[in-house]
Coordinates of C-alpha atoms in Angstrom, one line a residue:
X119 CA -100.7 166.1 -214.3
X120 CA -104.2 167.1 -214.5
X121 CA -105.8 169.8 -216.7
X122 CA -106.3 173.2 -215.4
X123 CA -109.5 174.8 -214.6
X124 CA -108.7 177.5 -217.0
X125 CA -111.5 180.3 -218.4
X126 CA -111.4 181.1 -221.9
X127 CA -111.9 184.2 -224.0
X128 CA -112.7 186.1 -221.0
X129 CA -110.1 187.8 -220.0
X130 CA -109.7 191.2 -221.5
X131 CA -107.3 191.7 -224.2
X132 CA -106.0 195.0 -222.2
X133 CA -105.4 193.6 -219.0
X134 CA -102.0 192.5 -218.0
X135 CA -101.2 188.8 -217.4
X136 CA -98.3 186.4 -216.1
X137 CA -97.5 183.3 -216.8
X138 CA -97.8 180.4 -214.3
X139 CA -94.2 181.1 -213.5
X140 CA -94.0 185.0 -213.3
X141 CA -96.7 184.3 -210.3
X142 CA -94.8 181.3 -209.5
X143 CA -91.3 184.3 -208.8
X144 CA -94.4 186.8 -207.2
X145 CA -95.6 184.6 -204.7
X146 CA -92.4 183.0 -204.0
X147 CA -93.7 179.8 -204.5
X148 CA -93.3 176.7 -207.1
X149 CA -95.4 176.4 -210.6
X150 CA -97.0 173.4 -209.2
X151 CA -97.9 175.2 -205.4
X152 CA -99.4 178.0 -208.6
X153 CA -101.2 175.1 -210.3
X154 CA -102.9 173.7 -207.2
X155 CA -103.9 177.1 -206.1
X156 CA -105.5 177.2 -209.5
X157 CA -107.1 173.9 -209.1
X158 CA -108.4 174.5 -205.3
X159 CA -110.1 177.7 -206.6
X160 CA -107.5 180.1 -204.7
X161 CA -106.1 181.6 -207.9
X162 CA -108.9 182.4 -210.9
X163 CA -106.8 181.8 -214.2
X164 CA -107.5 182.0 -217.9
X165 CA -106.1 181.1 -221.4
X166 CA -104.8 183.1 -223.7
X167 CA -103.1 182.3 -226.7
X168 CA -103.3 178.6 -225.5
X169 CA -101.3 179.3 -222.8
X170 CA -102.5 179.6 -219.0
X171 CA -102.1 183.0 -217.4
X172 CA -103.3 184.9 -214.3
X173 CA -104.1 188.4 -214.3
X174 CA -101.7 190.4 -213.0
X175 CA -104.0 192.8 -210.9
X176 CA -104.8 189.9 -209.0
X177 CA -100.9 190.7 -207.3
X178 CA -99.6 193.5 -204.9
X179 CA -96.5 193.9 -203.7
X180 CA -95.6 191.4 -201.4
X181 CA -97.7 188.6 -203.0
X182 CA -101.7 188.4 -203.8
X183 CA -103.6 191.8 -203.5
X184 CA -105.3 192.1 -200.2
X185 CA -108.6 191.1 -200.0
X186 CA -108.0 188.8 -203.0
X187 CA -108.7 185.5 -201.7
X188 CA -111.7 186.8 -199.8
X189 CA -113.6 188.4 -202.8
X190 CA -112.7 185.2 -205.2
X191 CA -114.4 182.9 -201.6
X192 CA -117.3 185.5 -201.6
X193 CA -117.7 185.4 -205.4
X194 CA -117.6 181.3 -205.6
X195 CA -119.6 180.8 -202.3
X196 CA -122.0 183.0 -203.5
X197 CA -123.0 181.0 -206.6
X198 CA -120.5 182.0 -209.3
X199 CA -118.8 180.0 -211.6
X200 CA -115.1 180.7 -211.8
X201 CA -116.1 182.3 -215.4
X202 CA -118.3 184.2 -214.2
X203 CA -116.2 185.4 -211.3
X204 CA -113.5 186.4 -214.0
X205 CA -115.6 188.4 -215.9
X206 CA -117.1 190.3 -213.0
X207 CA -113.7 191.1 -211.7
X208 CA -112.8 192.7 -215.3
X209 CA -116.5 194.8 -215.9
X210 CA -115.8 198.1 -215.2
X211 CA -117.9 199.7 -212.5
X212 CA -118.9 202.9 -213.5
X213 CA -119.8 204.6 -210.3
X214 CA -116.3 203.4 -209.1
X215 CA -115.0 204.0 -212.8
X216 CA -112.6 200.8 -212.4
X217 CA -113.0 197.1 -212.5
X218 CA -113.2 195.6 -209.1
X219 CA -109.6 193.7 -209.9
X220 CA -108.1 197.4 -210.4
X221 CA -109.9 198.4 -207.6
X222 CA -108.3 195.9 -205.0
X223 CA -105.5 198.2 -205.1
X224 CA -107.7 201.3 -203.8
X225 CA -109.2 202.8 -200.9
X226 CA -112.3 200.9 -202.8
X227 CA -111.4 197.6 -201.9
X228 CA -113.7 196.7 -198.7
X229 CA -116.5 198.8 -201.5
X230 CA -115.9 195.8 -204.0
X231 CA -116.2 192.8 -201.1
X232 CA -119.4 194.5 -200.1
X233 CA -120.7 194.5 -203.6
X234 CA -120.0 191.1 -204.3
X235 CA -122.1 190.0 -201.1
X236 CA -124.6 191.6 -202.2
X237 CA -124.8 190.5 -205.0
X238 CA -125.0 186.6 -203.8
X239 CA -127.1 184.4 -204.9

């Protein structure tokens, strides 16, 4: 088994995470469908305390947050590294006063897509 793409000392230290198998129970899936979703760039994950975790605004309800998967595609395609991806998702935006990962989960969703295509390339 391969390494894990994993970002490190990113994360913030307030934000909630889960480990490969608490998203594994989420998404209703295995921990190795969660590692290859890592490893295809579906799923942005990170390390903390030597130990690889996902964030756990990256979920909703019934599985990843809407618009989840788009605004990582949008993010990656648009020439940033999964690291840098990470840490734009956790930088609060103060006209919105929440990080675009909190935000996925508010009427300011389709604001956050928008912003990230602008901000492409």
């Amino acid at each position: 088994m391969g390494s894990l793409p994993l970002s490190i000392d990113i994360l913030p230290d307030d934000a909630e995470a889960l480990s490969l198998e608490e998203a594994a129970v989420r998404l209703r899936v295995s921990t190795g469908r969660i590692r290859t979703l890592i490893r295809d760039h579906n799923l942005l994950a990170a390390s903390r305390g030597g130990q690889p975790v996902i964030p756990a605004a990256f979920f909703g309800p019934d599985g990843l947050a809407k618009h989840f998967e788009g605004l990582v595609t949008i993010l990656l395609d648009g020439g940033y590294t999964r690291d840098e991806a990470l840490e734009w998702l956790f930088e609060e935006q103060e006209d919105l006063a929440l990080r675009p990962a909190d935000a996925l989960h508010t009427h300011s969703a389709r604001e956050v897509l928008r912003r990230a295509q602008a901000q492409a390339f």
